[in-house]
CSV table of C-alpha atoms in Angstrom, one decimal:
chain,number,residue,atom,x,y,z
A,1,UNK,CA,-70.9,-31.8,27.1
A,2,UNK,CA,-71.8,-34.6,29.1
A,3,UNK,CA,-72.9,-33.8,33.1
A,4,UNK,CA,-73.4,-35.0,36.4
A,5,UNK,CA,-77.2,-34.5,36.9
A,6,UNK,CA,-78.9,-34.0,40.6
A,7,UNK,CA,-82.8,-34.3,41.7
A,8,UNK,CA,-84.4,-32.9,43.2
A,9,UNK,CA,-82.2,-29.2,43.8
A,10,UNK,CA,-83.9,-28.6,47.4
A,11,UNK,CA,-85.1,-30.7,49.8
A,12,UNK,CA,-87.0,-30.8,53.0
A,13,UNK,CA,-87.6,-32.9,55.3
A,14,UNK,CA,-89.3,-33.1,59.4
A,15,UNK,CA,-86.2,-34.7,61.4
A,16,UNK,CA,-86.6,-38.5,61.7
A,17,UNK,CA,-87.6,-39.2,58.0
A,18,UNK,CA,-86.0,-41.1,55.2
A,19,UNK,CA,-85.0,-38.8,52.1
A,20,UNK,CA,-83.4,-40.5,49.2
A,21,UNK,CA,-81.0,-38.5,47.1
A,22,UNK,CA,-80.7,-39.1,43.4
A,23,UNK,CA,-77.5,-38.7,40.9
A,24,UNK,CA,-77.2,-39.6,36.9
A,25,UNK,CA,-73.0,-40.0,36.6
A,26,UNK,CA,-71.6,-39.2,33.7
A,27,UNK,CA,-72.9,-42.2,31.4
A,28,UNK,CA,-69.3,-44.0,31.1
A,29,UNK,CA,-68.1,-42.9,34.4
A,30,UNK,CA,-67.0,-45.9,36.5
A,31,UNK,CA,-66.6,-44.5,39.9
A,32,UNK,CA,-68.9,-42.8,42.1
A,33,UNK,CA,-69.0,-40.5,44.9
A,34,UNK,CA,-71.2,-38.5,47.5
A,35,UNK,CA,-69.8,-35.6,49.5
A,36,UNK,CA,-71.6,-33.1,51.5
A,37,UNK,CA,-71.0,-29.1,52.3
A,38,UNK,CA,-72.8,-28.3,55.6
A,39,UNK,CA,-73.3,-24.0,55.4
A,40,UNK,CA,-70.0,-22.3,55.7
A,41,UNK,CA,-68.0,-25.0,55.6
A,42,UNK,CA,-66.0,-27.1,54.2
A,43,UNK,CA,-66.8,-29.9,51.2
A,44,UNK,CA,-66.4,-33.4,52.8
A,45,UNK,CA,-66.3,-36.5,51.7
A,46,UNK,CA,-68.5,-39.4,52.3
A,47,UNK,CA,-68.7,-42.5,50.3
A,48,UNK,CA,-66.9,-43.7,46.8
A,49,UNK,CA,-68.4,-46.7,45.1
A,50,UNK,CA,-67.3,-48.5,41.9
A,51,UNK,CA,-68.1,-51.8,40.6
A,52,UNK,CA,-71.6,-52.0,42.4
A,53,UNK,CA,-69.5,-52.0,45.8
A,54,UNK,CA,-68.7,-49.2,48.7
A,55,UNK,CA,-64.8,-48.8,48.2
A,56,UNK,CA,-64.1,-46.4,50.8
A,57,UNK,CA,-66.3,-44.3,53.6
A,58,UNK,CA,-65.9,-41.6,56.0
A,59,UNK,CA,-66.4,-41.4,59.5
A,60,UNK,CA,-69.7,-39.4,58.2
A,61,UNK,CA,-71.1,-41.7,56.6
A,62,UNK,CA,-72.6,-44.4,59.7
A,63,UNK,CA,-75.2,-46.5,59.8
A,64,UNK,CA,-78.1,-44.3,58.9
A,65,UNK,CA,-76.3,-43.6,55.1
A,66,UNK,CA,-76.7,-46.1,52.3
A,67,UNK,CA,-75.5,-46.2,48.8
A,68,UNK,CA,-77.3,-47.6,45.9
A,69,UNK,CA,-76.9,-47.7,42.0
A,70,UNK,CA,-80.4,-49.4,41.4
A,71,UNK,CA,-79.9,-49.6,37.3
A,72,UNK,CA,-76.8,-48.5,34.7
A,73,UNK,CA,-77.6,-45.0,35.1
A,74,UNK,CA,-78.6,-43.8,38.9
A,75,UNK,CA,-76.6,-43.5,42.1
A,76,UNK,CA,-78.7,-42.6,45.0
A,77,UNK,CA,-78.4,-41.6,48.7
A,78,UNK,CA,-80.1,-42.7,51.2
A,79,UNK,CA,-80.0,-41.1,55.0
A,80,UNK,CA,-82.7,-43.4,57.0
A,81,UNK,CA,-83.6,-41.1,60.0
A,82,UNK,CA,-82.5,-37.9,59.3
A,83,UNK,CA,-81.1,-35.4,62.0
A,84,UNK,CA,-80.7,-31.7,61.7
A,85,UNK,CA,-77.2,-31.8,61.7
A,86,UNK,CA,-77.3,-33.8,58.2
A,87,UNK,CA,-79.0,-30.4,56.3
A,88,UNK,CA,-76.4,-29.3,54.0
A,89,UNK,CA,-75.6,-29.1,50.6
A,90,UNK,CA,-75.0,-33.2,49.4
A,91,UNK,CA,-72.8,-33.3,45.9
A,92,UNK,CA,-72.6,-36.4,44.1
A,93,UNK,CA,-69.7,-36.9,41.7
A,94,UNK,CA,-68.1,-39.3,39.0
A,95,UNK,CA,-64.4,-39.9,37.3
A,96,UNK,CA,-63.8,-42.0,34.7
A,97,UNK,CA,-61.0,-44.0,33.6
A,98,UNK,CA,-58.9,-41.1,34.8
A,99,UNK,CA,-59.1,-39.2,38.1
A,100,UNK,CA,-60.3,-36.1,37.2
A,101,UNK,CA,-64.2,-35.7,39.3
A,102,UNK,CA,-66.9,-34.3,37.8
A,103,UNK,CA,-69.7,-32.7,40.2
A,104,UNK,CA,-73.2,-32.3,39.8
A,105,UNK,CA,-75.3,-29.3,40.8
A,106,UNK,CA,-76.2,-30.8,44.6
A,107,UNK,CA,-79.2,-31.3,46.5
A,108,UNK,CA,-80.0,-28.6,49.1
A,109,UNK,CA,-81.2,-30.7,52.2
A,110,UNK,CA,-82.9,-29.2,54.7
A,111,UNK,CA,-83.9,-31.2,58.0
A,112,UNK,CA,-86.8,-29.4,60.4
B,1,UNK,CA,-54.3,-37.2,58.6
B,2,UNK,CA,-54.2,-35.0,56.0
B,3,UNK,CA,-55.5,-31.1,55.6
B,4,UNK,CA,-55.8,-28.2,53.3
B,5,UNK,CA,-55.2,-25.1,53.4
B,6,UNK,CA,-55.6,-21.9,51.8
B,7,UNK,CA,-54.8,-18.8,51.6
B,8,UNK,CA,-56.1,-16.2,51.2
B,9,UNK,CA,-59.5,-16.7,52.3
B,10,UNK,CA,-60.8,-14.0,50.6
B,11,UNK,CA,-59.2,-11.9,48.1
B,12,UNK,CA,-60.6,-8.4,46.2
B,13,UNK,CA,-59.1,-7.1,43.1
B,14,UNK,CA,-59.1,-5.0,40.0
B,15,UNK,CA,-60.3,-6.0,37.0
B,16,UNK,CA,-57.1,-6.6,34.8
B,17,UNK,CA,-54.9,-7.8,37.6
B,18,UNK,CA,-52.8,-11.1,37.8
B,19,UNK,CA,-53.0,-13.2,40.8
B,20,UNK,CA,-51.9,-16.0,43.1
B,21,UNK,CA,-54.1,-18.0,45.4
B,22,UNK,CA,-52.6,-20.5,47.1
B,23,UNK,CA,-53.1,-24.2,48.7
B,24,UNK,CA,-50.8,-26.5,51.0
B,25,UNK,CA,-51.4,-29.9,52.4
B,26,UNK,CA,-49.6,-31.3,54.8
B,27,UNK,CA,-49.3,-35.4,53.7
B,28,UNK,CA,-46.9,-35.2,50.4
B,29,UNK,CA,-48.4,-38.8,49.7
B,30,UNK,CA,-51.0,-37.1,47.3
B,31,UNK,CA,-52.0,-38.8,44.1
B,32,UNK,CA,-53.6,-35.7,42.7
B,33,UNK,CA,-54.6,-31.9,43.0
B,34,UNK,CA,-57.9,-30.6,41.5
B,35,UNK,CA,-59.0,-27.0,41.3
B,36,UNK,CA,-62.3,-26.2,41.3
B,37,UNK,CA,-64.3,-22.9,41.2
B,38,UNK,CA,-67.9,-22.5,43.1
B,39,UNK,CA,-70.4,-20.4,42.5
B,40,UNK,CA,-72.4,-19.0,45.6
B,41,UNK,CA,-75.4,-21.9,45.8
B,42,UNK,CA,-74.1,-24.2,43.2
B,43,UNK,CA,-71.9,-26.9,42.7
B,44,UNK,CA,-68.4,-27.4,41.5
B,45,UNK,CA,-66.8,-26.6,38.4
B,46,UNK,CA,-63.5,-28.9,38.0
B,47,UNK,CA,-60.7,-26.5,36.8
B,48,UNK,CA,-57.5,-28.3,36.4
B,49,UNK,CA,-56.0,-31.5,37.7
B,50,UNK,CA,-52.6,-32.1,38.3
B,51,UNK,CA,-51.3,-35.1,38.7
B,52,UNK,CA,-48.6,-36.3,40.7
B,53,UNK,CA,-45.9,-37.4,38.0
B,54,UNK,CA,-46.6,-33.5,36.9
B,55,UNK,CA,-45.6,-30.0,38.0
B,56,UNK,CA,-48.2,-27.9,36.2
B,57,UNK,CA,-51.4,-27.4,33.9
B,58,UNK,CA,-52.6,-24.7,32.0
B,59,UNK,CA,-56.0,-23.8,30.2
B,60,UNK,CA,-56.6,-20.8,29.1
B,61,UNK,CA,-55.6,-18.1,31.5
B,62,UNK,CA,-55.4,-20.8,34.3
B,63,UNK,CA,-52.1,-22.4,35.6
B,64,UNK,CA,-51.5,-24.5,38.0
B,65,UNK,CA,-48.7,-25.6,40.0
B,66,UNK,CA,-47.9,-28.7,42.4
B,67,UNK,CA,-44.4,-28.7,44.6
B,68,UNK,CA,-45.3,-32.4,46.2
B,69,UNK,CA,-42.1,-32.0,48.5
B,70,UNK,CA,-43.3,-28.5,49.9
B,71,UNK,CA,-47.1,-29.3,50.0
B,72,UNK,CA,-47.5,-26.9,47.9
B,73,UNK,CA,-50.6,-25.8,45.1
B,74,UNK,CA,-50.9,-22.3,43.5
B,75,UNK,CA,-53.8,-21.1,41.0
B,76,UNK,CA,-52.3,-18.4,38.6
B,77,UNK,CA,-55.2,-16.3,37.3
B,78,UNK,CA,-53.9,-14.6,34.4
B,79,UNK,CA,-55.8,-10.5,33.4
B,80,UNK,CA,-58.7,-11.5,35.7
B,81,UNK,CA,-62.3,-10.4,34.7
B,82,UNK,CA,-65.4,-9.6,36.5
B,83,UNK,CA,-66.5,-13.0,35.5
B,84,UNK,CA,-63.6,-14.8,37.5
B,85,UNK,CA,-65.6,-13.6,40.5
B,86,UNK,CA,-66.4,-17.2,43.0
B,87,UNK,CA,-64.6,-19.3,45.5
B,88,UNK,CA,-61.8,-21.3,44.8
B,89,UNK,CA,-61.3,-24.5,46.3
B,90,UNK,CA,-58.3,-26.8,46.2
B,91,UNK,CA,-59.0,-30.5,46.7
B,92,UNK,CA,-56.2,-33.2,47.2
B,93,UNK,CA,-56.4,-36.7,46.2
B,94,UNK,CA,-53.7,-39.4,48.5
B,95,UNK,CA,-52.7,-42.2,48.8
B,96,UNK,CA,-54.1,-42.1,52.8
B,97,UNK,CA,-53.8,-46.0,53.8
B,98,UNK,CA,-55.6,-46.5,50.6
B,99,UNK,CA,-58.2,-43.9,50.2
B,100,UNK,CA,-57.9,-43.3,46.6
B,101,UNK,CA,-60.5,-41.3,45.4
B,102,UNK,CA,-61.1,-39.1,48.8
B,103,UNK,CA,-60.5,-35.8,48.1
B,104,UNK,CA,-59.8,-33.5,51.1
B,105,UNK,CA,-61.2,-29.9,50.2
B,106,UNK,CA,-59.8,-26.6,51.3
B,107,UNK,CA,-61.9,-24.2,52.6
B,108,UNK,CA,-61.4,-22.3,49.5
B,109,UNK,CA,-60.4,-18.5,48.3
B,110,UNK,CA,-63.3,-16.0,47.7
B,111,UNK,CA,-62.2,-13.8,44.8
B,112,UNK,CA,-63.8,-10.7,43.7
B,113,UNK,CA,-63.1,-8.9,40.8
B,114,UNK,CA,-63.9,-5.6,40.6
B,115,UNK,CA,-64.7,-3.6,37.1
């Protein structure tokens, strides 16, 4: 059965660093997604993106976030000068045609 | 703005049993309701989706129900098992000044079965 896919499961970064998050949708998914659990709380969203363009953002997701999808298959993350405040638990996601969202496994980021 | 609620936060029962967990939103304007279950560390399993146009879905011993007019979602969990043991979460989808795609999470239901 086809799944989102997330690398890498855990990681960390010193506070002030660039970390790039990457996502494989679902391979005929058309619209993509990035959310974020921080511990204990909970799952918000941050970006949607479909036809190689940002349709909607949260209040989360400023200046220091960027969304990519480099080729066909990958959908990445970007947080330019991370904080401690961003460590959390970042979930990409994909729907297709219909509305139903698929999530992958989500990167564990850790900010020191 | 819209928010999700549910109740109970945590709930522990018998194997066996039959139960309810329950979501409300407070915008009616929702395209959709997802269920989702989460396993401690991992990501999120999509359960059922309702759709507006609809009242309920089933799969399996899952059933779902959506009351748009009450902002209202219940999970129906039929002879629970051990292996129903995670969080629930509820997750609505609206039509928020065009936000399509945003779905606003609960905080979600811990369940616990017990053998």
């Amino acid at each position: 059965e086809p799944e989102v896919t997330q690398t890498p499961s855990h990681q960390v970064t010193q506070m002030g660093q660039e970390v790039i998050l990457h996502c494989v949708p679902i391979s005929n998914h058309l619209y993509f997604y990035w959310y974020r659990q921080i511990l204990g709380q909970k799952v918000e969203f941050l970006v949607s993106f479909y036809n190689n363009e940002i349709s909607e953002k949260s209040e989360i997701f400023d200046d220091q976030f960027s969304v990519e999808r480099p080729d066909g298959s990958n959908f990445t993350l970007k947080i330019r000068s991370t904080k401690l405040e961003d460590s959390a638990m970042y979930f990409c996601a994909s729907s297709g045609a219909g509305v139903e969202q698929f999530f992958g496994p989500g990167t564990r980021l850790t900010v020191l | 703005k819209q928010e999700v609620t549910q109740i109970p936060a945590a709930l522990s029962v018998p194997e066996g049993e039959n139960l309810v967990l329950n979501c409300s939103f407070t915008d009616s304007a929702i395209y959709n309701l997802q269920w989702f279950r989460q396993d401690p560390g991992k990501g999120l399993t999509s359960l059922l989706l309702i759709q507006s146009s609809q009242r309920e879905q089933t799969s399996g011993r899952l059933n779902a129900s959506l009351d748009k007019s009450s902002g209202r979602s219940t999970l129906y969990i039929a002879a629970s098992q051990p292996g129903d043991s995670a969080t629930y979460l509820c997750a609505a989808e609206g039509d928020y000044g065009g936000s399509q795609g945003n779905l606003i999470f609960g905080k979600g239901t811990k369940l616990s079965v017990k053998p």
